[in-house]
Amino acid sequence: MLPALESGGVEQGTLEVAEALVAAGHESVVVSAGGRLVQRLERDGSRHVTWDIGRKHPATLFGVRRFRRWLGDERPAILHVRSRMPAWVCWLAWRAMPGNARPRFVTTVHGLYSPGRYSAIMTRGERVIVVSDTARDYVESNYLHTDTARVVRIHRGVDRRRFQRDFHASAEWLAGWRRHFPECDGKALAVLPGRLTRLKGHGDLIDAMELLRHSHPNALGVVVGGVDPRHRRYADELRRRGRTIVFTGHRTDLREIMSIATAVLSLSRKPESFGRTTLEALSLGTPVVGYDHGGVGEILAGVYPDGRVPVGDTGAVAAKLAAIIDDPAAARGAVRDHDFDVERMCTETLALYAELARPDAR
């Protein structure tokens, strides 16, 4: 259960577990309001049910009774919720069912939500999956009622078939990239993935690139992400300020872009629970410069310690980028191997499902 299947780390993880369930011979059903990823989900063998239970409005709760009936008809073994509003609908429906007719209730804490009653629903699962040590610390610090025995850390992962050090973008892709973005040709690209919202640190990227403009005139910032309709004014402001920035808009070829980057950046001033894009870039062998907090700091500490900088220190960001531009081979060589992979994540998730689904597990 999740709000939609448009894009993002929660959505990607949902697709990966769904594919693993189908491959293991199980039936996989995903409920959301829909989106561009539904076609891929169904192509991989899952069933999608279109249901808008992620809208943050009290009227959404009117669907509880209908959802309870749907659960009674479907009789799933596991009900896995990945977002707060769907979690409220699911939990209210689930707790009103007879105990012997209920599915097992699992939640995943994907984000470091604002603590409070609304967010506390994500700790109500019979098992509470946390996606990192950072997320586990968040739960244990903010929700003291949560039985730590129910909290299970399952790190997110990357698909090593797609993100590996020997990956090279195709000649056809490179030709298309140069045709669409000729200003990037021959430049040292500092890539910041993320939609144009204030949380992602685009302003800090602009400040860092301004500091580099004279000492490293070949450096060019690249922002890969679409415009959130609610933040068009912010996006216009960034474009006015970003003299050394290329804005690509929404792209589906981030892997290829990160593979040709000199460095990838993660500059959100709000800590993230994991940092999938950071891990994908490092898996390609591309150095990452990121603020040393949350899941990104956790990943960098183990995989590329040189990339950590204090939160908000754009001078340190510029200095790290300068060092990478000056010796890119040494920077790539400092990126360590890791075991954050999708196969492990899916194996651990399905093992948790199997444990809960045993007849003697209630």
Short mmCIF file of C-alpha atoms in Angstrom, two decimals:
data_model
loop_
_atom_site.label_atom_id
_atom_site.label_comp_id
_atom_site.label_asym_id
_atom_site.label_seq_id
_atom_site.Cartn_x
_atom_site.Cartn_y
_atom_site.Cartn_z
CA MET A 1 0.00 0.00 0.00
CA LEU A 2 1.39 3.40 -1.00
CA PRO A 3 0.02 6.72 -2.28
CA ALA A 4 1.07 6.47 -5.94
CA LEU A 5 3.47 4.84 -8.39
CA GLU A 6 5.05 7.83 -10.09
CA SER A 7 8.73 7.89 -9.06
CA GLY A 8 10.96 7.83 -6.01
CA GLY A 9 12.72 5.48 -3.64
CA VAL A 10 9.58 4.15 -1.91
CA GLU A 11 8.06 3.34 -5.28
CA GLN A 12 11.24 1.71 -6.55
CA GLY A 13 11.50 -0.48 -3.45
CA THR A 14 7.87 -1.49 -3.85
CA LEU A 15 8.50 -2.64 -7.41
CA GLU A 16 11.59 -4.58 -6.39
CA VAL A 17 9.85 -6.51 -3.60
CA ALA A 18 6.81 -7.11 -5.84
CA GLU A 19 9.05 -8.59 -8.53
CA ALA A 20 10.77 -10.82 -5.96
CA LEU A 21 7.40 -12.06 -4.68
CA VAL A 22 6.29 -13.03 -8.19
CA ALA A 23 9.63 -14.71 -8.89
CA ALA A 24 9.20 -16.78 -5.72
CA GLY A 25 5.75 -17.96 -6.85
CA HIS A 26 3.57 -15.70 -4.71
CA GLU A 27 0.72 -13.42 -5.71
CA SER A 28 1.66 -9.75 -5.43
CA VAL A 29 -0.95 -6.98 -5.29
CA VAL A 30 -0.04 -3.29 -5.08
CA VAL A 31 -2.66 -0.70 -4.16
CA SER A 32 -2.06 2.95 -5.09
CA ALA A 33 -3.57 5.88 -6.97
CA GLY A 34 -1.57 4.83 -10.03
CA GLY A 35 1.18 6.50 -12.01
CA ARG A 36 3.84 5.98 -14.63
CA LEU A 37 5.31 2.88 -12.92
CA VAL A 38 2.10 0.82 -13.02
CA GLN A 39 2.91 -0.50 -16.48
CA ARG A 40 6.27 -1.83 -15.29
CA LEU A 41 4.70 -3.34 -12.17
CA GLU A 42 2.11 -5.24 -14.20
CA ARG A 43 4.64 -6.26 -16.81
CA ASP A 44 6.67 -7.91 -14.03
CA GLY A 45 3.65 -9.99 -12.95
CA SER A 46 2.00 -8.08 -10.12
CA ARG A 47 -1.60 -6.90 -10.02
CA HIS A 48 -2.38 -3.23 -9.45
CA VAL A 49 -5.52 -1.95 -7.77
CA THR A 50 -6.19 1.75 -8.32
CA TRP A 51 -7.35 3.29 -5.06
CA ASP A 52 -6.59 6.83 -3.88
CA ILE A 53 -6.01 6.26 -0.18
CA GLY A 54 -2.92 8.46 0.03
CA ARG A 55 -4.62 11.86 -0.19
CA LYS A 56 -4.04 13.81 3.03
CA HIS A 57 -7.64 14.76 3.67
CA PRO A 58 -10.08 13.60 6.37
CA ALA A 59 -12.44 12.38 3.64
CA THR A 60 -9.91 9.69 2.76
CA LEU A 61 -10.84 7.93 6.00
CA PHE A 62 -14.37 7.40 4.67
CA GLY A 63 -12.83 4.53 2.68
CA VAL A 64 -12.00 2.48 5.79
CA ARG A 65 -15.16 0.35 5.76
CA ARG A 66 -14.87 -0.33 2.03
CA PHE A 67 -11.22 -1.25 2.43
CA ARG A 68 -12.05 -3.64 5.27
CA ARG A 69 -14.51 -5.43 3.00
CA TRP A 70 -11.88 -5.59 0.26
CA LEU A 71 -9.38 -7.16 2.67
CA GLY A 72 -12.01 -9.74 3.62
CA ASP A 73 -12.52 -10.63 -0.04
CA GLU A 74 -8.83 -10.69 -0.97
CA ARG A 75 -7.58 -12.44 2.20
CA PRO A 76 -3.93 -11.45 1.81
CA ALA A 77 -1.39 -13.10 4.08
CA ILE A 78 0.57 -9.86 4.53
CA LEU A 79 -0.57 -6.23 4.47
CA HIS A 80 2.51 -4.03 3.98
CA VAL A 81 2.09 -0.26 4.29
CA ARG A 82 4.74 2.22 3.19
CA SER A 83 3.22 5.67 3.81
CA ARG A 84 1.31 7.45 6.55
CA MET A 85 -2.15 8.19 5.13
CA PRO A 86 -2.55 4.71 3.62
CA ALA A 87 -1.32 3.35 6.95
CA TRP A 88 -4.15 5.05 8.83
CA VAL A 89 -6.76 3.66 6.43
CA CYS A 90 -5.22 0.19 6.60
CA TRP A 91 -4.80 0.12 10.37
CA LEU A 92 -8.35 1.34 11.10
CA ALA A 93 -9.72 -1.32 8.73
CA TRP A 94 -7.36 -4.02 9.99
CA ARG A 95 -8.04 -3.60 13.71
CA ALA A 96 -11.82 -3.89 13.12
CA MET A 97 -11.42 -7.33 11.54
CA PRO A 98 -11.72 -10.57 13.54
CA GLY A 99 -8.29 -11.62 14.76
CA ASN A 100 -8.30 -14.91 12.86
CA ALA A 101 -9.24 -13.15 9.59
CA ARG A 102 -6.63 -10.42 9.67
CA PRO A 103 -3.53 -10.38 7.47
CA ARG A 104 -0.26 -9.73 9.27
CA PHE A 105 0.36 -5.98 9.42
CA VAL A 106 3.79 -4.66 8.38
CA THR A 107 4.95 -1.04 8.10
CA THR A 108 8.15 0.42 6.69
CA VAL A 109 9.60 3.65 8.02
CA HIS A 110 11.04 5.15 4.83
CA GLY A 111 11.34 8.74 6.06
CA LEU A 112 12.30 10.77 9.10
CA TYR A 113 8.80 12.19 9.48
CA SER A 114 7.86 15.05 11.81
CA PRO A 115 7.27 13.24 15.12
CA GLY A 116 3.69 13.18 16.34
CA ARG A 117 0.45 11.25 16.40
CA TYR A 118 -0.01 11.30 12.62
CA SER A 119 3.45 9.84 11.96
CA ALA A 120 3.25 7.39 14.88
CA ILE A 121 1.03 5.14 12.76
CA MET A 122 4.17 3.92 10.98
CA THR A 123 5.28 2.28 14.24
CA ARG A 124 2.02 0.32 14.71
CA GLY A 125 3.05 -2.62 12.54
CA GLU A 126 3.38 -6.10 13.97
CA ARG A 127 6.79 -5.71 12.38
CA VAL A 128 8.27 -2.27 11.72
CA ILE A 129 10.90 -2.31 8.99
CA VAL A 130 13.43 0.53 9.16
CA VAL A 131 15.57 1.21 6.11
CA SER A 132 18.79 2.21 7.91
CA ASP A 133 20.40 2.64 11.30
CA THR A 134 19.40 6.30 11.01
CA ALA A 135 15.73 5.32 10.66
CA ARG A 136 16.01 2.89 13.58
CA ASP A 137 17.50 5.62 15.80
CA TYR A 138 14.65 7.93 14.75
CA VAL A 139 11.99 5.39 15.76
CA GLU A 140 13.63 4.49 19.06
CA SER A 141 14.21 8.15 19.98
CA ASN A 142 10.78 9.52 19.07
CA TYR A 143 8.39 6.63 19.74
CA LEU A 144 9.32 5.24 23.12
CA HIS A 145 6.19 3.04 23.19
CA THR A 146 7.50 0.96 20.29
CA ASP A 147 8.68 -2.51 21.26
CA THR A 148 12.20 -2.66 19.82
CA ALA A 149 11.74 -6.41 19.27
CA ARG A 150 9.25 -5.54 16.52
CA VAL A 151 11.71 -3.22 14.75
CA VAL A 152 13.70 -4.87 11.97
CA ARG A 153 16.42 -3.09 10.01
CA ILE A 154 16.48 -4.02 6.33
CA HIS A 155 18.79 -1.73 4.41
CA ARG A 156 17.60 -0.57 1.00
CA GLY A 157 19.76 -1.66 -1.89
CA VAL A 158 20.68 -1.16 -5.51
CA ASP A 159 20.30 -3.48 -8.46
CA ARG A 160 23.85 -4.58 -9.16
CA ARG A 161 22.83 -5.71 -12.63
CA ARG A 162 22.15 -2.06 -13.50
CA PHE A 163 24.59 -0.20 -11.25
CA GLN A 164 28.10 -1.55 -11.52
CA ARG A 165 31.55 -0.06 -11.95
CA ASP A 166 32.09 -1.32 -15.47
CA PHE A 167 28.88 0.29 -16.75
CA HIS A 168 29.38 2.63 -19.70
CA ALA A 169 26.71 4.70 -21.37
CA SER A 170 26.14 3.64 -24.97
CA ALA A 171 27.49 5.63 -27.90
CA GLU A 172 23.91 6.29 -28.98
CA TRP A 173 23.02 7.71 -25.57
CA LEU A 174 26.16 9.87 -25.50
CA ALA A 175 25.35 11.29 -28.93
CA GLY A 176 21.83 12.15 -27.79
CA TRP A 177 23.12 13.74 -24.59
CA ARG A 178 25.58 15.93 -26.48
CA ARG A 179 22.87 16.91 -28.92
CA HIS A 180 20.46 17.99 -26.18
CA PHE A 181 23.03 19.47 -23.78
CA PRO A 182 26.04 20.63 -25.84
CA GLU A 183 27.11 22.97 -23.02
CA CYS A 184 28.05 19.89 -20.96
CA ASP A 185 30.52 18.53 -23.49
CA GLY A 186 34.07 18.46 -22.14
CA LYS A 187 33.04 19.81 -18.72
CA ALA A 188 33.52 18.38 -15.24
CA LEU A 189 29.91 17.66 -14.30
CA ALA A 190 28.68 17.96 -10.70
CA VAL A 191 25.26 16.30 -10.79
CA LEU A 192 22.53 16.93 -8.21
CA PRO A 193 19.51 14.62 -8.69
CA GLY A 194 16.19 15.70 -7.25
CA ARG A 195 12.99 17.53 -8.04
CA LEU A 196 13.11 21.32 -7.71
CA THR A 197 11.98 21.68 -4.11
CA ARG A 198 13.75 23.55 -1.31
CA LEU A 199 14.54 20.32 0.52
CA LYS A 200 17.04 19.07 -2.06
CA GLY A 201 19.70 21.77 -1.66
CA HIS A 202 19.79 23.23 -5.15
CA GLY A 203 20.64 26.65 -3.73
CA ASP A 204 23.69 25.19 -1.99
CA LEU A 205 24.80 23.66 -5.29
CA ILE A 206 24.58 27.08 -6.95
CA ASP A 207 26.63 28.65 -4.13
CA ALA A 208 29.30 25.95 -4.36
CA MET A 209 29.56 26.26 -8.14
CA GLU A 210 29.93 30.04 -7.84
CA LEU A 211 32.89 29.47 -5.51
CA LEU A 212 34.43 27.18 -8.14
CA ARG A 213 33.71 29.44 -11.12
CA HIS A 214 37.12 31.14 -11.29
CA SER A 215 39.45 28.39 -10.03
CA HIS A 216 37.78 25.62 -12.07
CA PRO A 217 36.02 27.20 -15.05
CA ASN A 218 35.44 23.75 -16.57
CA ALA A 219 33.12 22.80 -13.67
CA LEU A 220 29.42 22.74 -14.47
CA GLY A 221 26.51 21.90 -12.19
CA VAL A 222 23.72 19.69 -13.55
CA VAL A 223 20.33 19.48 -11.83
CA VAL A 224 18.35 16.40 -12.85
CA GLY A 225 14.72 16.63 -11.77
CA GLY A 226 11.34 17.96 -12.72
CA VAL A 227 9.52 20.94 -11.32
CA ASP A 228 7.06 20.30 -8.50
CA PRO A 229 3.92 22.23 -9.57
CA ARG A 230 3.72 23.71 -6.06
CA HIS A 231 7.23 25.17 -6.34
CA ARG A 232 7.33 26.86 -9.74
CA ARG A 233 8.36 30.20 -8.25
CA TYR A 234 11.28 28.52 -6.48
CA ALA A 235 12.31 26.81 -9.73
CA ASP A 236 12.25 30.15 -11.57
CA GLU A 237 14.39 31.69 -8.82
CA LEU A 238 16.96 28.89 -9.17
CA ARG A 239 17.17 29.33 -12.94
CA ARG A 240 17.81 33.06 -12.52
CA ARG A 241 20.63 32.42 -10.03
CA GLY A 242 22.20 29.40 -11.71
CA ARG A 243 24.68 30.88 -14.16
CA THR A 244 26.84 27.75 -13.96
CA ILE A 245 23.97 25.26 -13.79
CA VAL A 246 22.19 23.17 -16.43
CA PHE A 247 18.61 22.13 -15.61
CA THR A 248 17.65 18.95 -17.46
CA GLY A 249 14.08 18.55 -16.17
CA HIS A 250 12.69 15.09 -15.41
CA ARG A 251 14.83 12.31 -16.91
CA THR A 252 14.60 8.53 -16.95
CA ASP A 253 18.33 8.07 -17.68
CA LEU A 254 19.83 9.16 -14.36
CA ARG A 255 22.10 6.12 -14.34
CA GLU A 256 23.75 7.22 -17.58
CA ILE A 257 24.05 10.83 -16.39
CA MET A 258 25.67 9.78 -13.10
CA SER A 259 28.04 7.45 -14.94
CA ILE A 260 29.55 10.37 -16.91
CA ALA A 261 29.56 12.75 -13.93
CA THR A 262 32.77 13.78 -12.24
CA ALA A 263 30.83 13.82 -8.97
CA VAL A 264 27.27 13.46 -7.70
CA LEU A 265 25.99 15.59 -4.85
CA SER A 266 23.52 15.09 -1.99
CA LEU A 267 22.89 18.45 -0.32
CA SER A 268 19.56 18.14 1.44
CA ARG A 269 19.70 20.04 4.74
CA LYS A 270 17.01 17.76 6.09
CA PRO A 271 18.49 14.32 6.82
CA GLU A 272 17.25 11.47 4.67
CA SER A 273 16.45 8.04 6.03
CA PHE A 274 18.61 6.27 3.44
CA GLY A 275 19.86 7.90 0.24
CA ARG A 276 19.28 5.55 -2.68
CA THR A 277 20.68 7.92 -5.33
CA THR A 278 23.89 8.33 -3.33
CA LEU A 279 24.30 4.57 -3.27
CA GLU A 280 23.51 4.19 -6.97
CA ALA A 281 26.18 6.74 -7.88
CA LEU A 282 28.79 5.10 -5.64
CA SER A 283 27.93 1.68 -7.13
CA LEU A 284 28.84 3.11 -10.53
CA GLY A 285 32.15 4.24 -9.05
CA THR A 286 31.21 7.92 -9.17
CA PRO A 287 32.32 9.91 -6.10
CA VAL A 288 29.58 11.56 -4.02
CA VAL A 289 29.91 14.77 -2.02
CA GLY A 290 27.16 14.88 0.57
CA TYR A 291 26.15 16.40 3.85
CA ASP A 292 27.24 14.20 6.73
CA HIS A 293 23.93 13.38 8.34
CA GLY A 294 21.12 10.85 8.07
CA GLY A 295 21.27 7.90 5.73
CA VAL A 296 23.56 9.68 3.27
CA GLY A 297 26.17 10.22 5.98
CA GLU A 298 25.74 6.58 7.01
CA ILE A 299 26.39 5.35 3.46
CA LEU A 300 29.31 7.71 2.85
CA ALA A 301 30.97 6.69 6.12
CA GLY A 302 31.19 3.11 4.89
CA VAL A 303 31.66 3.54 1.15
CA TYR A 304 33.29 6.92 0.45
CA PRO A 305 34.33 8.73 3.65
CA ASP A 306 36.15 11.45 1.70
CA GLY A 307 32.82 12.70 0.40
CA ARG A 308 31.39 13.81 3.76
CA VAL A 309 31.03 17.53 4.48
CA PRO A 310 29.37 19.43 7.34
CA VAL A 311 25.75 20.32 6.73
CA GLY A 312 25.38 23.68 5.00
CA ASP A 313 29.13 24.22 4.43
CA THR A 314 29.12 25.13 0.75
CA GLY A 315 32.79 26.12 0.95
CA ALA A 316 33.64 22.56 1.96
CA VAL A 317 31.46 21.26 -0.88
CA ALA A 318 33.39 23.42 -3.36
CA ALA A 319 36.73 22.28 -1.92
CA LYS A 320 35.75 18.59 -2.19
CA LEU A 321 34.58 19.10 -5.77
CA ALA A 322 37.83 20.89 -6.64
CA ALA A 323 39.88 17.97 -5.29
CA ILE A 324 37.82 15.46 -7.28
CA ILE A 325 38.09 17.52 -10.49
CA ASP A 326 41.84 17.83 -10.02
CA ASP A 327 42.32 14.05 -9.68
CA PRO A 328 39.18 12.16 -10.73
CA ALA A 329 40.98 8.81 -11.00
CA ALA A 330 42.11 8.96 -7.37
CA ALA A 331 38.64 9.92 -6.25
CA ARG A 332 37.04 7.02 -8.11
CA GLY A 333 39.66 4.68 -6.71
CA ALA A 334 38.70 5.71 -3.17
CA VAL A 335 35.10 4.49 -3.60
CA ARG A 336 34.80 1.20 -1.69
CA ASP A 337 32.73 -1.87 -2.45
CA HIS A 338 29.57 -2.43 -0.40
CA ASP A 339 26.82 -5.00 0.22
CA PHE A 340 23.76 -2.75 -0.10
CA ASP A 341 22.08 -4.73 -2.87
CA VAL A 342 18.48 -5.35 -3.88
CA GLU A 343 18.75 -9.13 -3.79
CA ARG A 344 19.69 -9.06 -0.11
CA MET A 345 16.94 -6.55 0.66
CA CYS A 346 14.30 -8.69 -1.05
CA THR A 347 15.54 -11.92 0.54
CA GLU A 348 15.33 -10.40 4.01
CA THR A 349 11.89 -8.89 3.33
CA LEU A 350 10.43 -12.15 2.04
CA ALA A 351 11.94 -14.01 4.98
CA LEU A 352 10.14 -11.62 7.33
CA TYR A 353 6.87 -12.20 5.45
CA ALA A 354 7.37 -15.98 5.68
CA GLU A 355 8.03 -15.80 9.40
CA LEU A 356 4.84 -13.80 10.02
CA ALA A 357 2.72 -15.99 7.72
CA ARG A 358 3.48 -19.22 9.59
CA PRO A 359 0.32 -20.67 11.21
CA ASP A 360 2.01 -20.70 14.62
CA ALA A 361 3.32 -17.12 14.38
CA ARG A 362 0.25 -15.31 15.78
#
